[in-house]
Backbone as ProteinMPNN parsed JSONL, in Angstrom:
{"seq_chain_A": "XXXXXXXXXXXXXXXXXXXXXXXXXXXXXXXXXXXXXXXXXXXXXXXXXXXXXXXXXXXXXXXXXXXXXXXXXXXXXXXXXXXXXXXXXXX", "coords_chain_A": {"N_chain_A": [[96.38, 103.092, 121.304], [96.219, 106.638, 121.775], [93.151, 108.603, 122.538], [93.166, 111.123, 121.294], [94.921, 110.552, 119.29], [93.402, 108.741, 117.945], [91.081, 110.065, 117.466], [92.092, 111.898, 115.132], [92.941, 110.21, 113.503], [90.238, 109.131, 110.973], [90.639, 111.792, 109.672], [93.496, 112.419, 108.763], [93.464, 110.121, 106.995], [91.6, 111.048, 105.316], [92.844, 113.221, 104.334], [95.242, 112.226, 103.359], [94.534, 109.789, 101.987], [93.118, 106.583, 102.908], [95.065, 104.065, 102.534], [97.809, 105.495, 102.896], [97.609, 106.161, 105.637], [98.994, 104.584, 108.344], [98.072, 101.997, 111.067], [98.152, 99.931, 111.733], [99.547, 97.766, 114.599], [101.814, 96.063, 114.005], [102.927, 96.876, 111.395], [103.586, 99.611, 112.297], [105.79, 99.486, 113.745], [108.334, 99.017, 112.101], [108.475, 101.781, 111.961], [109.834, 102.541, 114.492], [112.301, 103.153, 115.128], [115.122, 105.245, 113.586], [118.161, 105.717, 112.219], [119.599, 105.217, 114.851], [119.751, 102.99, 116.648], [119.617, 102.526, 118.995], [117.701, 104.544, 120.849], [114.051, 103.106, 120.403], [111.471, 103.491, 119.581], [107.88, 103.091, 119.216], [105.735, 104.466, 116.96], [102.287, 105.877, 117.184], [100.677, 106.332, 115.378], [101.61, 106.398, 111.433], [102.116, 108.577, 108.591], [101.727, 108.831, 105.556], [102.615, 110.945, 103.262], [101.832, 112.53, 100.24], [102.459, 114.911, 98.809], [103.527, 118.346, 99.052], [101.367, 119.703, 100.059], [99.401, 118.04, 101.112], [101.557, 117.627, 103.204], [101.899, 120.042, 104.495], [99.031, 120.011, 105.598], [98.918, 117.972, 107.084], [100.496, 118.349, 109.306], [99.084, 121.206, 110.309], [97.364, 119.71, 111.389], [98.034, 118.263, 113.258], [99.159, 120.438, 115.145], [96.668, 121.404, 115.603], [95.428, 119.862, 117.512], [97.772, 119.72, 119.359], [99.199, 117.233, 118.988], [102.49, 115.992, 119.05], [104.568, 115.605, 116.324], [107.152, 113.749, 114.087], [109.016, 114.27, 111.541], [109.909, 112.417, 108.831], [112.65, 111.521, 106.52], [112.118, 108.638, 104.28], [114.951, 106.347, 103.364], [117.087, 105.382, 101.508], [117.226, 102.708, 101.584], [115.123, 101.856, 103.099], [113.164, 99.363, 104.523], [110.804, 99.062, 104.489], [108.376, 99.157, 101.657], [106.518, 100.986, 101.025], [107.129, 103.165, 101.193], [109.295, 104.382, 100.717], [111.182, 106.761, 99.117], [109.851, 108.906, 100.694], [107.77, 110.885, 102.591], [107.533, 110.328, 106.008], [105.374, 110.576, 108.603], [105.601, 110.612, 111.829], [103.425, 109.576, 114.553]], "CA_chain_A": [[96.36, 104.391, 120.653], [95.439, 107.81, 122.698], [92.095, 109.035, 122.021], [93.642, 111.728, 120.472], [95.499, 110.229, 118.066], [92.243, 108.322, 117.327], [90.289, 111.09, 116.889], [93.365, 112.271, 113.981], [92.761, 109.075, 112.209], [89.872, 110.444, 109.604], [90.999, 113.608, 109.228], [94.745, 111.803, 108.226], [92.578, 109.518, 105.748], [90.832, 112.489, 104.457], [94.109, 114.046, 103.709], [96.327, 111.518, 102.306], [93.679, 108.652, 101.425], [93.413, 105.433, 103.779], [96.024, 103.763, 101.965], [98.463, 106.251, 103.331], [98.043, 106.022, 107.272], [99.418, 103.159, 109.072], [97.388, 102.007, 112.343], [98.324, 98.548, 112.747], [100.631, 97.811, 115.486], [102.537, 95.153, 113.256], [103.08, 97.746, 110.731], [104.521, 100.37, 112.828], [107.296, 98.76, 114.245], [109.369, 99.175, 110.965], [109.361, 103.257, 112.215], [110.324, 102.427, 115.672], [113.368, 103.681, 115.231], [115.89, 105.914, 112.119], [119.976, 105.158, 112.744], [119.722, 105.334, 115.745], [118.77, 102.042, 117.095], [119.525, 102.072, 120.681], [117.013, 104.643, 121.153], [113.296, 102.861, 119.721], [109.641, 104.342, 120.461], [106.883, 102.44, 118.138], [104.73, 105.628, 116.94], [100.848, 105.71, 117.478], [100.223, 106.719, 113.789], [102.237, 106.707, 110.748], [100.88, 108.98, 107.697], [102.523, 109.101, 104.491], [101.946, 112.43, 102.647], [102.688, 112.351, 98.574], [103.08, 116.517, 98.43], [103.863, 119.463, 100.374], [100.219, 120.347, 100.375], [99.298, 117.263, 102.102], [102.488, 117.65, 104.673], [101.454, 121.372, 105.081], [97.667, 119.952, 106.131], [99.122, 116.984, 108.423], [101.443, 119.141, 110.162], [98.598, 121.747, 110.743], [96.16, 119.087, 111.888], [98.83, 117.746, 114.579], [98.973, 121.52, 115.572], [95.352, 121.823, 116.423], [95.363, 118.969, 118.119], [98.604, 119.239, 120.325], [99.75, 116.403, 119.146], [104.015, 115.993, 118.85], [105.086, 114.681, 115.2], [108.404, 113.395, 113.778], [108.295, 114.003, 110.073], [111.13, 111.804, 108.527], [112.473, 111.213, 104.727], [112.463, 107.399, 103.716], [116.008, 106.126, 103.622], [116.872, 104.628, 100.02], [117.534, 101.094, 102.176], [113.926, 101.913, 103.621], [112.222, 98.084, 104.589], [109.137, 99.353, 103.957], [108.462, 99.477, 100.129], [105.653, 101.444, 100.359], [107.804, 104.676, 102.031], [110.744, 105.013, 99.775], [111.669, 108.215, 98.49], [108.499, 109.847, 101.071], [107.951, 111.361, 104.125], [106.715, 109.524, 106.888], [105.224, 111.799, 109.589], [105.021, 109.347, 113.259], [102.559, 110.82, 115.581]], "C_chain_A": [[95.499, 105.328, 121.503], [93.634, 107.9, 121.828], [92.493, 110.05, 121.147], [94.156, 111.614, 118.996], [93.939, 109.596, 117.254], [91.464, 109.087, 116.491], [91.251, 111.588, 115.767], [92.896, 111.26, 112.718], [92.053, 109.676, 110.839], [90.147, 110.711, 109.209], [92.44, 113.066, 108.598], [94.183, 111.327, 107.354], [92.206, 110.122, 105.027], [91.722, 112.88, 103.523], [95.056, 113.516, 102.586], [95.739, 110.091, 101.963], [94.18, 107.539, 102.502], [94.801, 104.841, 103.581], [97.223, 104.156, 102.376], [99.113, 106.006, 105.002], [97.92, 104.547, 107.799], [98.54, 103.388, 110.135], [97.681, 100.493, 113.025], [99.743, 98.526, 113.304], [101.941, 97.208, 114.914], [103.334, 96.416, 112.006], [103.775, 99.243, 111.618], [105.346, 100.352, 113.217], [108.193, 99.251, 113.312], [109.142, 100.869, 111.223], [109.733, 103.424, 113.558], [111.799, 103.246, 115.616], [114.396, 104.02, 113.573], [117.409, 104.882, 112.715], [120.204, 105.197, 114.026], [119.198, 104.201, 116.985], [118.863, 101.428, 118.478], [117.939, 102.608, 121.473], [115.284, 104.61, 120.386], [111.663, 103.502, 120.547], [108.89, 104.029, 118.786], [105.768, 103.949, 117.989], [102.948, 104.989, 117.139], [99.784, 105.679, 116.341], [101.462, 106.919, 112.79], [101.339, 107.354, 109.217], [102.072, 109.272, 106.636], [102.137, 110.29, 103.116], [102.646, 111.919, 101.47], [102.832, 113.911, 97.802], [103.441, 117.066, 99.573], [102.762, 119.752, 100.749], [99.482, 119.415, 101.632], [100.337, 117.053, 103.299], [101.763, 118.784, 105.284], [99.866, 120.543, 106.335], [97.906, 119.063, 107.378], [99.362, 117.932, 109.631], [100.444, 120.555, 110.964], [97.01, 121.094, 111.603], [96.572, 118.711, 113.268], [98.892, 119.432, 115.498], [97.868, 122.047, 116.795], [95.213, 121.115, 117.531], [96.698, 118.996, 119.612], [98.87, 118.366, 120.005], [101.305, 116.459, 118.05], [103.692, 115.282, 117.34], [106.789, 114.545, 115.154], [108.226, 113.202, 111.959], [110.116, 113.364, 109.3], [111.418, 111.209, 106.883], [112.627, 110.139, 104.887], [114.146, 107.201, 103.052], [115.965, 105.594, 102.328], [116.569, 103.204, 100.4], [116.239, 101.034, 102.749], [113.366, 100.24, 103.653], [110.924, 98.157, 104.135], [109.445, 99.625, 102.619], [107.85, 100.3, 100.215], [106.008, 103.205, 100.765], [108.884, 105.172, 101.642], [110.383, 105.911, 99.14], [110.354, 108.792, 98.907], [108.762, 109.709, 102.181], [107.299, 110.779, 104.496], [106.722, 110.703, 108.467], [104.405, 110.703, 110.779], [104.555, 110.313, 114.27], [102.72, 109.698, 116.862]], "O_chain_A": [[94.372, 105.036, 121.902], [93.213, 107.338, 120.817], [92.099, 109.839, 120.0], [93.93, 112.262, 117.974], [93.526, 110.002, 116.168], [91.196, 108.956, 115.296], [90.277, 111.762, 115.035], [92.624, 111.451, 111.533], [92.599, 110.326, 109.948], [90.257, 110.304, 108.052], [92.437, 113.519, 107.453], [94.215, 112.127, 106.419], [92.418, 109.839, 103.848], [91.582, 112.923, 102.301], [95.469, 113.974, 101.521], [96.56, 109.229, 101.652], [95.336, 107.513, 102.926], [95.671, 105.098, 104.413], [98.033, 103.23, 102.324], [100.238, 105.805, 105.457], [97.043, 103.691, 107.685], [98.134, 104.524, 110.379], [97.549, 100.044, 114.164], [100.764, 99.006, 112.812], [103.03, 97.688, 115.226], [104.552, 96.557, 112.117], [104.719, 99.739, 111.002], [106.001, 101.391, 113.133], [108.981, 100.064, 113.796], [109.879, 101.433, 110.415], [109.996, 104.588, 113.861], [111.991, 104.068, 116.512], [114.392, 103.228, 112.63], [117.545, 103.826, 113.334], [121.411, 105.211, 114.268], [118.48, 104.464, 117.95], [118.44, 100.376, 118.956], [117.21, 101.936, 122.203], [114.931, 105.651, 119.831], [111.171, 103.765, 121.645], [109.178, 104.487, 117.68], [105.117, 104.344, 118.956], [102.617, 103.805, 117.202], [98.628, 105.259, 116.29], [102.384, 107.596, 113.245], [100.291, 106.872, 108.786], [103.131, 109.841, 106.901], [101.336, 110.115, 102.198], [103.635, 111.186, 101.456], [103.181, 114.109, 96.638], [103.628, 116.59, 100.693], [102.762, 120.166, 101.908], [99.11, 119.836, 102.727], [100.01, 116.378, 104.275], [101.123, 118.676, 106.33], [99.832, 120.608, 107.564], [97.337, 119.239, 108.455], [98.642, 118.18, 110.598], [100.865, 120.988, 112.036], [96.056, 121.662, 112.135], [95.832, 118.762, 114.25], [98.573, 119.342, 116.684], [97.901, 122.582, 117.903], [94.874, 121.691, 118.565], [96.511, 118.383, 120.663], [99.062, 117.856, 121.108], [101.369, 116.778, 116.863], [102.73, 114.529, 117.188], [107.551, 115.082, 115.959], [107.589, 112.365, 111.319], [111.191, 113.961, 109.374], [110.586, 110.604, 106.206], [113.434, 110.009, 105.807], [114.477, 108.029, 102.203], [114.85, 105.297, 101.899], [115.801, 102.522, 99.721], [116.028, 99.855, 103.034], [113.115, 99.861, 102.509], [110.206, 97.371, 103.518], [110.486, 100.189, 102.284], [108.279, 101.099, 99.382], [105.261, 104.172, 100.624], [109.418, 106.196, 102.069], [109.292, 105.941, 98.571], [109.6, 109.196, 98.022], [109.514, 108.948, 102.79], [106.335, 110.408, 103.826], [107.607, 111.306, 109.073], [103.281, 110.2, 110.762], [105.018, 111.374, 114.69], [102.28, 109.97, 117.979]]}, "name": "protein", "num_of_chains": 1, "seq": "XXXXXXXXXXXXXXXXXXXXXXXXXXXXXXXXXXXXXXXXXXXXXXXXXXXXXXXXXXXXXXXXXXXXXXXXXXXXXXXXXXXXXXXXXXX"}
């Protein structure tokens, strides 16, 4: 994980409670890739927002920072239980 993204961590915790942001490597895999599964890229952070207020704050934290997101809805077939019917925003 960049320093960057590191430094994000917190401030993601802050926002949408620990519970929320993924960091282990094992655990990110399952957003490696949407329908599209030729092309896969394991994200660096996954943060799961439960409003708009908390997307709004991610999305302006990745801002400050320069750092790219991918903010993506949970699929009904989603593997992950804990990401159905929510956005998952992969930094």
């Amino acid at each position: 994980m960049t320093a960057t993204i590191q430094a994000l961590v917190p401030r993601m915790r802050d926002i949408c409670g620990a519970g929320n942001v993924i960091t282990d490597p094992l655990e990110l895999r399952t957003y490696e890739c949407d329908g599209l599964t030729a092309h896969r890229s394991v994200p660096a952070l996954v943060v799961l927002p439960g409003s708009a207020a908390e997307t709004a704050a991610i999305v302006a934290e990745c801002a400050r920072a320069h750092v790219p997101f991918v903010a993506a809805a949970a699929a009904p077939g989603c593997p992950a239980a804990r990401c159905r019917a929510r956005t998952a925003c992969s930094l």
